[in-house]
CSV table of C-alpha atoms and ligand atoms in Angstrom, one decimal:
chain,number,residue,atom,x,y,z
A,18,UNK,CA,32.6,-21.6,49.0
A,19,UNK,CA,32.9,-25.4,49.4
A,20,UNK,CA,32.5,-27.9,46.5
A,21,UNK,CA,29.5,-30.3,46.6
A,22,UNK,CA,30.1,-33.1,49.0
A,23,UNK,CA,30.5,-36.2,46.7
A,24,UNK,CA,30.0,-38.6,49.5
A,25,UNK,CA,26.9,-36.9,50.7
A,26,UNK,CA,24.2,-39.6,51.2
A,27,UNK,CA,20.5,-38.7,51.2
A,28,UNK,CA,20.0,-41.3,53.8
A,29,UNK,CA,22.0,-39.1,56.1
A,30,UNK,CA,19.6,-36.2,55.6
A,31,UNK,CA,17.0,-36.9,58.3
A,32,UNK,CA,13.9,-35.9,56.2
A,33,UNK,CA,15.0,-38.1,53.3
A,34,UNK,CA,15.5,-41.3,55.1
A,35,UNK,CA,13.4,-44.1,53.6
A,36,UNK,CA,11.6,-44.9,56.8
A,37,UNK,CA,10.9,-41.1,57.3
A,38,UNK,CA,9.4,-40.8,53.9
A,39,UNK,CA,7.3,-43.9,54.5
A,40,UNK,CA,6.2,-42.5,57.8
A,41,UNK,CA,5.1,-39.2,56.2
A,42,UNK,CA,3.3,-41.1,53.5
A,43,UNK,CA,1.5,-43.4,55.9
A,44,UNK,CA,0.5,-40.5,58.1
A,45,UNK,CA,-1.0,-38.8,55.1
A,46,UNK,CA,-2.9,-41.9,54.0
A,47,UNK,CA,-4.2,-42.4,57.6
A,48,UNK,CA,-5.3,-38.8,57.8
A,49,UNK,CA,-7.2,-39.1,54.5
A,50,UNK,CA,-8.9,-42.3,55.6
A,51,UNK,CA,-9.8,-40.7,58.9
A,52,UNK,CA,-11.5,-37.7,57.2
A,53,UNK,CA,-15.2,-38.1,57.7
A,54,UNK,CA,-16.3,-35.5,55.3
A,55,UNK,CA,-15.1,-33.2,52.5
A,56,UNK,CA,-14.3,-30.4,54.9
A,57,UNK,CA,-12.0,-32.6,57.0
A,58,UNK,CA,-10.4,-34.0,53.9
A,59,UNK,CA,-9.6,-30.5,52.7
A,60,UNK,CA,-7.8,-29.9,56.0
A,61,UNK,CA,-5.9,-33.1,55.7
A,62,UNK,CA,-5.0,-32.2,52.1
A,63,UNK,CA,-3.5,-28.9,53.2
A,64,UNK,CA,-1.6,-30.6,56.0
A,65,UNK,CA,-0.1,-33.4,53.9
A,66,UNK,CA,0.2,-32.0,50.4
A,67,UNK,CA,0.4,-28.2,51.0
A,68,UNK,CA,3.6,-26.2,50.6
A,69,UNK,CA,4.6,-26.7,54.2
A,70,UNK,CA,3.7,-30.4,54.5
A,71,UNK,CA,6.5,-32.8,55.6
A,72,UNK,CA,6.7,-34.3,52.1
A,73,UNK,CA,6.9,-30.9,50.4
A,74,UNK,CA,9.7,-29.9,52.8
A,75,UNK,CA,11.5,-33.2,52.2
A,76,UNK,CA,11.2,-32.6,48.4
A,77,UNK,CA,12.9,-29.2,48.9
A,78,UNK,CA,15.9,-30.9,50.6
A,79,UNK,CA,16.6,-32.9,47.4
A,80,UNK,CA,17.8,-29.8,45.6
A,81,UNK,CA,20.7,-29.5,48.0
A,82,UNK,CA,21.9,-33.0,47.4
A,83,UNK,CA,24.9,-33.9,45.2
A,84,UNK,CA,23.8,-35.0,41.7
A,85,UNK,CA,24.4,-38.7,42.2
A,86,UNK,CA,22.2,-38.8,45.4
A,87,UNK,CA,19.4,-36.7,43.8
A,88,UNK,CA,17.9,-39.5,41.7
A,89,UNK,CA,17.5,-41.9,44.5
A,90,UNK,CA,16.0,-39.5,46.9
A,91,UNK,CA,13.8,-38.0,44.2
A,92,UNK,CA,12.4,-41.4,43.3
A,93,UNK,CA,11.5,-42.2,46.9
A,94,UNK,CA,9.9,-38.8,47.6
A,95,UNK,CA,8.2,-38.9,44.2
A,96,UNK,CA,6.7,-42.3,44.8
A,97,UNK,CA,5.5,-41.3,48.2
A,98,UNK,CA,3.9,-38.1,46.9
A,99,UNK,CA,2.3,-40.0,44.1
A,100,UNK,CA,0.8,-42.5,46.5
A,101,UNK,CA,-0.4,-39.6,48.7
A,102,UNK,CA,-2.2,-37.8,45.8
A,103,UNK,CA,-3.7,-41.0,44.5
A,104,UNK,CA,-5.1,-41.8,48.0
A,105,UNK,CA,-6.3,-38.2,48.3
A,106,UNK,CA,-8.2,-38.4,44.9
A,107,UNK,CA,-9.7,-41.8,45.9
A,108,UNK,CA,-10.9,-40.5,49.2
A,109,UNK,CA,-12.2,-37.3,47.6
A,110,UNK,CA,-14.2,-39.4,45.1
A,111,UNK,CA,-15.5,-41.6,47.9
A,112,UNK,CA,-16.7,-38.7,50.1
A,113,UNK,CA,-18.2,-36.9,47.1
A,114,UNK,CA,-20.2,-39.9,46.2
A,115,UNK,CA,-21.4,-40.2,49.8
A,116,UNK,CA,-22.4,-36.6,49.9
A,117,UNK,CA,-24.3,-36.9,46.6
A,118,UNK,CA,-26.1,-39.9,47.8
A,119,UNK,CA,-27.1,-38.1,51.0
A,120,UNK,CA,-28.2,-35.0,49.1
A,121,UNK,CA,-30.4,-37.1,46.8
A,122,UNK,CA,-32.2,-38.5,49.8
A,123,UNK,CA,-32.3,-35.4,51.9
A,124,UNK,CA,-33.5,-33.1,49.1
A,125,UNK,CA,-35.7,-35.6,47.3
A,126,UNK,CA,-38.7,-34.1,45.6
A,127,UNK,CA,-41.8,-36.3,45.4
A,128,UNK,CA,-42.9,-35.7,41.9
A,129,UNK,CA,-46.1,-37.8,42.5
A,130,UNK,CA,-47.4,-35.2,45.0
A,131,UNK,CA,-50.5,-33.3,43.6
A,132,UNK,CA,-49.8,-29.9,42.2
A,133,UNK,CA,-50.9,-26.7,43.9
A,134,UNK,CA,-54.6,-26.8,43.6
A,135,UNK,CA,-55.1,-23.2,44.5
A,136,UNK,CA,-53.9,-21.3,41.4
A,137,UNK,CA,-52.1,-18.0,41.9
A,138,UNK,CA,-54.4,-15.0,41.3
A,139,UNK,CA,-54.2,-12.6,38.4
A,140,UNK,CA,-55.7,-9.2,37.9
A,141,UNK,CA,-59.0,-8.8,36.2
A,142,UNK,CA,-58.8,-8.2,32.4
A,143,UNK,CA,-60.8,-5.0,32.9
A,144,UNK,CA,-58.0,-3.7,35.1
A,145,UNK,CA,-55.2,-4.6,32.8
A,146,UNK,CA,-57.2,-3.2,29.8
A,147,UNK,CA,-57.7,0.1,31.7
A,148,UNK,CA,-54.0,0.3,32.5
A,149,UNK,CA,-53.0,-0.5,29.0
A,150,UNK,CA,-55.0,2.4,27.7
A,151,UNK,CA,-53.7,4.7,30.5
A,152,UNK,CA,-50.1,3.7,29.7
A,153,UNK,CA,-50.5,5.0,26.1
A,154,UNK,CA,-51.1,8.4,27.5
A,155,UNK,CA,-48.6,8.2,30.4
A,156,UNK,CA,-46.0,7.5,27.8
A,157,UNK,CA,-47.1,10.8,26.1
A,158,UNK,CA,-46.6,12.7,29.3
A,159,UNK,CA,-50.1,12.7,30.6
A,160,UNK,CA,-50.7,12.4,34.3
A,161,UNK,CA,-53.1,10.0,35.9
A,162,UNK,CA,-55.9,11.8,37.8
A,163,UNK,CA,-58.5,10.4,40.2
A,164,UNK,CA,-61.7,11.5,41.7
A,165,UNK,CA,-64.3,10.1,44.1
A,166,UNK,CA,-66.9,7.6,43.0
A,167,UNK,CA,-69.4,9.1,45.5
A,168,UNK,CA,-69.4,12.5,43.9
A,169,UNK,CA,-71.1,15.9,44.3
A,170,UNK,CA,-73.8,16.6,41.7
A,171,UNK,CA,-72.1,19.9,41.1
A,172,UNK,CA,-68.9,18.2,39.7
A,173,UNK,CA,-70.9,15.4,37.9
A,174,UNK,CA,-73.4,17.8,36.2
A,175,UNK,CA,-73.3,21.5,37.0
A,176,UNK,CA,-69.6,22.2,36.4
A,177,UNK,CA,-69.9,20.3,33.1
A,178,UNK,CA,-72.7,22.6,31.9
A,179,UNK,CA,-75.7,20.4,32.6
A,180,UNK,CA,-78.2,23.1,33.8
A,181,UNK,CA,-80.6,21.8,36.5
A,182,UNK,CA,-83.4,21.2,34.0
A,183,UNK,CA,-81.1,20.2,31.2
A,184,UNK,CA,-82.6,17.2,29.4
A,185,UNK,CA,-79.1,15.7,29.2
A,186,UNK,CA,-79.4,15.0,32.9
A,187,UNK,CA,-81.8,12.3,32.0
A,188,UNK,CA,-79.4,10.8,29.5
A,189,UNK,CA,-77.6,9.4,32.4
A,190,UNK,CA,-79.7,7.4,34.9
A,191,UNK,CA,-78.3,8.5,38.2
A,192,UNK,CA,-78.0,6.8,41.5
A,193,UNK,CA,-78.8,9.5,44.1
A,194,UNK,CA,-77.4,9.2,47.6
A,195,UNK,CA,-80.2,10.2,49.9
A,196,UNK,CA,-79.9,12.1,53.2
A,197,UNK,CA,-76.1,12.2,53.3
A,198,UNK,CA,-76.4,15.9,54.3
A,199,UNK,CA,-78.3,16.4,57.6
A,200,UNK,CA,-81.4,18.6,57.5
A,201,UNK,CA,-82.5,17.5,54.0
A,202,UNK,CA,-86.2,17.2,54.4
A,203,UNK,CA,-86.6,15.8,50.9
A,204,UNK,CA,-83.7,13.5,51.3
A,205,UNK,CA,-81.7,15.0,48.5
A,206,UNK,CA,-78.2,15.4,49.5
A,207,UNK,CA,-76.5,16.8,46.4
A,208,UNK,CA,-74.4,13.6,46.4
A,209,UNK,CA,-74.6,10.9,43.7
A,210,UNK,CA,-72.6,8.0,42.5
A,211,UNK,CA,-70.7,9.5,39.6
A,212,UNK,CA,-72.3,8.6,36.2
A,213,UNK,CA,-69.2,9.2,34.2
A,214,UNK,CA,-65.5,10.0,34.8
A,215,UNK,CA,-66.0,13.5,33.3
A,216,UNK,CA,-66.3,15.2,36.8
A,217,UNK,CA,-62.6,14.5,37.2
A,218,UNK,CA,-62.0,17.0,34.4
A,219,UNK,CA,-63.5,19.7,36.6
A,220,UNK,CA,-61.6,18.5,39.6
A,221,UNK,CA,-58.3,18.5,37.7
A,222,UNK,CA,-58.8,22.0,36.3
A,223,UNK,CA,-59.6,23.3,39.8
A,224,UNK,CA,-56.5,21.6,41.2
A,225,UNK,CA,-54.0,22.6,38.6
A,226,UNK,CA,-52.8,25.5,36.5
A,227,UNK,CA,-52.9,24.9,32.8
A,228,UNK,CA,-51.3,23.3,30.8
A,229,UNK,CA,-53.2,20.3,32.1
A,230,UNK,CA,-52.8,16.9,30.5
A,231,UNK,CA,-54.6,14.2,32.5
A,232,UNK,CA,-56.1,10.7,32.0
A,233,UNK,CA,-58.6,9.3,34.4
A,234,UNK,CA,-59.5,5.6,34.6
A,235,UNK,CA,-62.3,4.8,37.0
A,236,UNK,CA,-65.5,3.1,38.0
A,237,UNK,CA,-68.9,4.7,37.2
A,238,UNK,CA,-72.5,3.9,38.1
A,239,UNK,CA,-75.9,4.1,36.3
A,240,UNK,CA,-79.3,2.7,37.1
A,241,UNK,CA,-79.2,0.0,34.4
A,242,UNK,CA,-80.3,-3.6,34.9
A,243,UNK,CA,-77.5,-6.1,34.5
A,244,UNK,CA,-77.9,-7.8,31.1
A,245,UNK,CA,-75.8,-8.8,28.2
A,246,UNK,CA,-74.9,-5.3,27.2
A,247,UNK,CA,-75.5,-3.2,30.4
A,248,UNK,CA,-74.2,-3.3,33.9
A,249,UNK,CA,-75.0,-0.7,36.7
A,250,UNK,CA,-71.3,-0.6,37.6
A,251,UNK,CA,-68.8,-0.1,34.8
A,252,UNK,CA,-65.5,1.5,33.9
A,253,UNK,CA,-64.6,4.5,31.8
A,254,UNK,CA,-61.4,6.2,30.9
A,255,UNK,CA,-61.4,10.0,30.5
A,256,UNK,CA,-58.9,12.2,28.9
A,257,UNK,CA,-58.5,16.0,29.2
A,258,UNK,CA,-55.9,18.3,27.6
A,259,UNK,CA,-56.1,22.1,28.3
A,260,UNK,CA,-53.3,24.3,26.9
A,261,UNK,CA,-52.8,27.3,24.7
A,262,UNK,CA,-53.8,26.8,21.0
A,263,UNK,CA,-55.2,23.3,21.2
A,264,UNK,CA,-57.5,22.4,18.3
A,265,UNK,CA,-59.7,19.6,17.1
A,266,UNK,CA,-56.7,18.5,15.0
A,267,UNK,CA,-54.9,17.7,18.2
A,268,UNK,CA,-57.8,15.7,19.4
A,269,UNK,CA,-57.9,13.7,16.2
A,270,UNK,CA,-54.2,13.1,16.3
A,271,UNK,CA,-54.4,12.0,19.9
A,272,UNK,CA,-57.2,9.6,19.2
A,273,UNK,CA,-55.5,8.1,16.2
A,274,UNK,CA,-52.3,7.6,18.2
A,275,UNK,CA,-54.3,5.8,20.9
A,276,UNK,CA,-56.0,3.3,18.5
A,277,UNK,CA,-52.8,2.7,16.7
A,278,UNK,CA,-51.0,1.9,20.0
A,279,UNK,CA,-53.8,-0.4,21.0
A,280,UNK,CA,-54.8,-2.0,17.8
A,281,UNK,CA,-52.1,-1.6,15.2
A,282,UNK,CA,-50.3,0.9,13.1
A,283,UNK,CA,-52.9,1.1,10.3
A,284,UNK,CA,-55.7,2.0,12.6
A,285,UNK,CA,-57.6,5.3,12.4
A,286,UNK,CA,-60.6,7.0,13.9
A,287,UNK,CA,-63.4,9.1,12.5
A,288,UNK,CA,-65.6,11.7,14.2
A,289,UNK,CA,-69.4,12.1,13.8
A,290,UNK,CA,-71.3,15.2,15.1
A,291,UNK,CA,-73.0,14.6,18.4
A,292,UNK,CA,-74.0,16.6,21.5
A,293,UNK,CA,-72.5,16.7,25.0
A,294,UNK,CA,-73.1,19.7,27.3
A,295,UNK,CA,-69.4,19.9,28.3
A,296,UNK,CA,-67.9,19.9,24.8
A,297,UNK,CA,-68.5,22.2,21.9
A,298,UNK,CA,-68.3,21.0,19.2
A,299,UNK,CA,-68.9,17.5,20.3
A,300,UNK,CA,-68.5,14.3,18.4
A,301,UNK,CA,-69.0,10.6,18.6
A,302,UNK,CA,-65.7,8.8,17.9
A,303,UNK,CA,-65.5,5.6,15.9
A,304,UNK,CA,-62.4,3.5,15.2
A,305,UNK,CA,-61.8,1.4,12.1
A,306,UNK,CA,-63.0,-2.2,12.8
A,307,UNK,CA,-59.9,-3.8,14.0
A,308,UNK,CA,-61.0,-7.2,12.5
A,309,UNK,CA,-62.0,-6.4,8.9
A,310,UNK,CA,-60.2,-3.0,8.7
A,311,UNK,CA,-63.3,-1.7,6.9
A,312,UNK,CA,-63.1,-4.4,4.1
A,313,UNK,CA,-66.5,-5.8,5.0
A,314,UNK,CA,-68.3,-2.7,3.9
A,315,UNK,CA,-70.4,-3.4,0.8
A,316,UNK,CA,-68.7,-6.8,0.5
A,317,UNK,CA,-71.0,-9.6,1.5
A,318,UNK,CA,-68.2,-12.2,0.9
A,319,UNK,CA,-66.2,-10.6,3.7
A,320,UNK,CA,-69.1,-10.0,6.2
A,321,UNK,CA,-67.7,-9.0,9.6
A,322,UNK,CA,-69.5,-10.0,12.9
A,323,UNK,CA,-67.4,-7.6,15.0
A,324,UNK,CA,-68.7,-4.4,13.2
A,325,UNK,CA,-71.8,-5.9,11.6
A,326,UNK,CA,-70.1,-5.1,8.3
A,327,UNK,CA,-70.2,-1.4,9.1
A,328,UNK,CA,-66.4,-1.0,9.0
A,329,UNK,CA,-66.4,1.1,12.1
A,330,UNK,CA,-66.8,0.5,15.8
A,331,UNK,CA,-68.2,3.2,18.1
A,332,UNK,CA,-65.8,4.0,20.8
A,333,UNK,CA,-67.1,6.9,22.9
A,334,UNK,CA,-67.6,10.7,23.0
A,335,UNK,CA,-65.2,13.6,22.5
A,336,UNK,CA,-65.0,17.2,21.7
A,337,UNK,CA,-63.5,20.6,22.4
A,338,UNK,CA,-64.0,21.5,26.1
A,339,UNK,CA,-66.9,23.9,26.3
A,340,UNK,CA,-65.7,27.4,27.3
A,341,UNK,CA,-68.4,27.4,30.0
A,342,UNK,CA,-66.7,24.5,31.6
A,343,UNK,CA,-63.4,26.3,31.5
A,344,UNK,CA,-65.0,29.3,33.1
A,345,UNK,CA,-66.7,27.2,35.8
A,346,UNK,CA,-63.3,25.8,36.7
A,347,UNK,CA,-61.5,29.2,36.7
A,348,UNK,CA,-59.7,28.8,33.4
A,349,UNK,CA,-59.6,31.7,31.0
A,350,UNK,CA,-61.2,30.5,27.7
A,351,UNK,CA,-59.6,33.5,25.8
A,352,UNK,CA,-56.2,32.1,26.6
A,353,UNK,CA,-56.7,28.4,26.8
A,354,UNK,CA,-58.6,25.8,24.8
A,355,UNK,CA,-58.9,22.0,25.4
A,356,UNK,CA,-60.1,18.7,24.2
A,357,UNK,CA,-61.5,15.8,26.0
A,358,UNK,CA,-62.8,12.3,25.4
A,359,UNK,CA,-64.3,9.4,27.3
A,360,UNK,CA,-65.2,5.9,26.6
A,361,UNK,CA,-66.2,2.6,28.3
A,362,UNK,CA,-63.7,-0.1,29.1
A,363,UNK,CA,-66.2,-2.9,29.2
A,364,UNK,CA,-67.3,-2.2,25.6
A,365,UNK,CA,-63.6,-2.0,24.5
A,366,UNK,CA,-62.9,-5.4,26.2
A,367,UNK,CA,-66.0,-6.8,24.5
A,368,UNK,CA,-65.0,-6.0,21.0
A,369,UNK,CA,-61.3,-6.5,21.5
A,370,UNK,CA,-61.7,-10.0,22.9
A,371,UNK,CA,-65.0,-11.0,21.4
A,372,UNK,CA,-66.8,-11.1,24.8
A,373,UNK,CA,-70.4,-11.5,24.0
A,374,UNK,CA,-72.0,-11.1,27.4
A,375,UNK,CA,-71.1,-8.3,29.8
A,376,UNK,CA,-72.3,-10.4,32.7
A,377,UNK,CA,-69.2,-12.5,32.3
A,378,UNK,CA,-67.1,-9.6,33.3
A,379,UNK,CA,-69.0,-9.0,36.5
A,380,UNK,CA,-69.6,-12.5,37.9
A,381,UNK,CA,-66.0,-13.3,38.8
A,382,UNK,CA,-66.0,-16.8,37.3
A,383,UNK,CA,-62.4,-17.7,36.7
A,384,UNK,CA,-63.4,-19.7,33.6
A,385,UNK,CA,-63.9,-16.3,32.0
A,386,UNK,CA,-60.7,-14.6,33.3
A,387,UNK,CA,-58.3,-17.5,32.9
A,388,UNK,CA,-57.9,-17.3,29.1
A,389,UNK,CA,-56.7,-13.8,29.5
A,390,UNK,CA,-53.6,-15.2,31.2
A,391,UNK,CA,-51.6,-14.0,34.2
A,392,UNK,CA,-51.2,-10.4,33.0
A,393,UNK,CA,-49.9,-8.2,35.8
B,22,DAH,N1,-68.9,11.4,29.8
B,22,DAH,C1,-69.5,11.0,28.5
B,22,DAH,C2,-70.4,9.7,28.8
B,22,DAH,O1,-70.2,9.1,29.8
B,22,DAH,C3,-68.5,10.6,27.6
B,22,DAH,C4,-67.7,11.8,27.1
B,22,DAH,C5,-68.1,12.5,26.0
B,22,DAH,C6,-66.6,12.2,27.7
B,22,DAH,C7,-67.5,13.6,25.5
B,22,DAH,C8,-65.8,13.3,27.3
B,22,DAH,C9,-66.3,14.0,26.1
B,22,DAH,O2,-64.7,13.7,27.8
B,22,DAH,O3,-65.6,15.0,25.7
B,22,DAH,O4,-71.2,9.4,28.0
């Protein structure tokens, strides 16, 4: 092993000669100045300041110098590297400013342009209401069922225990589809526009084995004139549960759960006796007035417009599925029982949102639908 060479002069080491260092520095500065964009500058940076750049290699030579020569060489190389990194930073700032200025021009947004005059569409409040109700039951495990709007009379009436001369047939003013079946001399086809969603009960029972838990939202038709409280085309939601051991208590609990989900935890329903051919017993279902919560009853100071101070709002019909319907649909009434209910969506939208005229829901004027927002 030889001792360090005291007379060793950095000038003698090629890479550490002052003019060599200057050349390296000047080359770096020229490369930075020549870089036309940030990408080229990045390449120049790697070439002139990276681990294998001439100045970095020269810097490594210093370590091998004798102590007295180190300071001199270190100063020269250090100054050169300082000048290089300063020039790099300056060019970097310059090119970034250039890029920013260019981006500002190229990607400029003209904020004075008029906004989009064709507003994005939204679904009709009837649709969202119907889905909101259906969702309550889907979350309880019910299945959505559908049936045709052009329906066989048999499903709409006969299967549901409306006998041919049953007065209840006149309860529902029916649109008959004439002559759909060839050879009908009187034009009666046995086909109608369904007057309610209840025929889906019969279809569901024929399609499935009990237990059956279905909910059916859909459009129905009756020969009503369009006025503030009637429309010939409207929407209902129907529910049917058929299982072993179902009772009226299950029906009541299900109704209470529905109104609580839709109108608040302190809501409840009440049942009043009524008649429907397809349920026995049958009831009319009311829900507590969601505005006054019943407080307007006998209390003129708290008069309620929503329920006319009756405390209750009529919602629809319900009952225990008539065993005759179960039999017509091939279900053993000794083994199974069921409950059902059905109500109109338009009516619910009317009292839930204080809609006073049903025509507003039909006419398609966006001034009506807009306040409901962009619910999807
Ligand atoms: N379908 C009846 C109507 O349109 C409503 C109804 C009543 C449905 C009683 C039911 C029910 O499911 O059990 O007037």
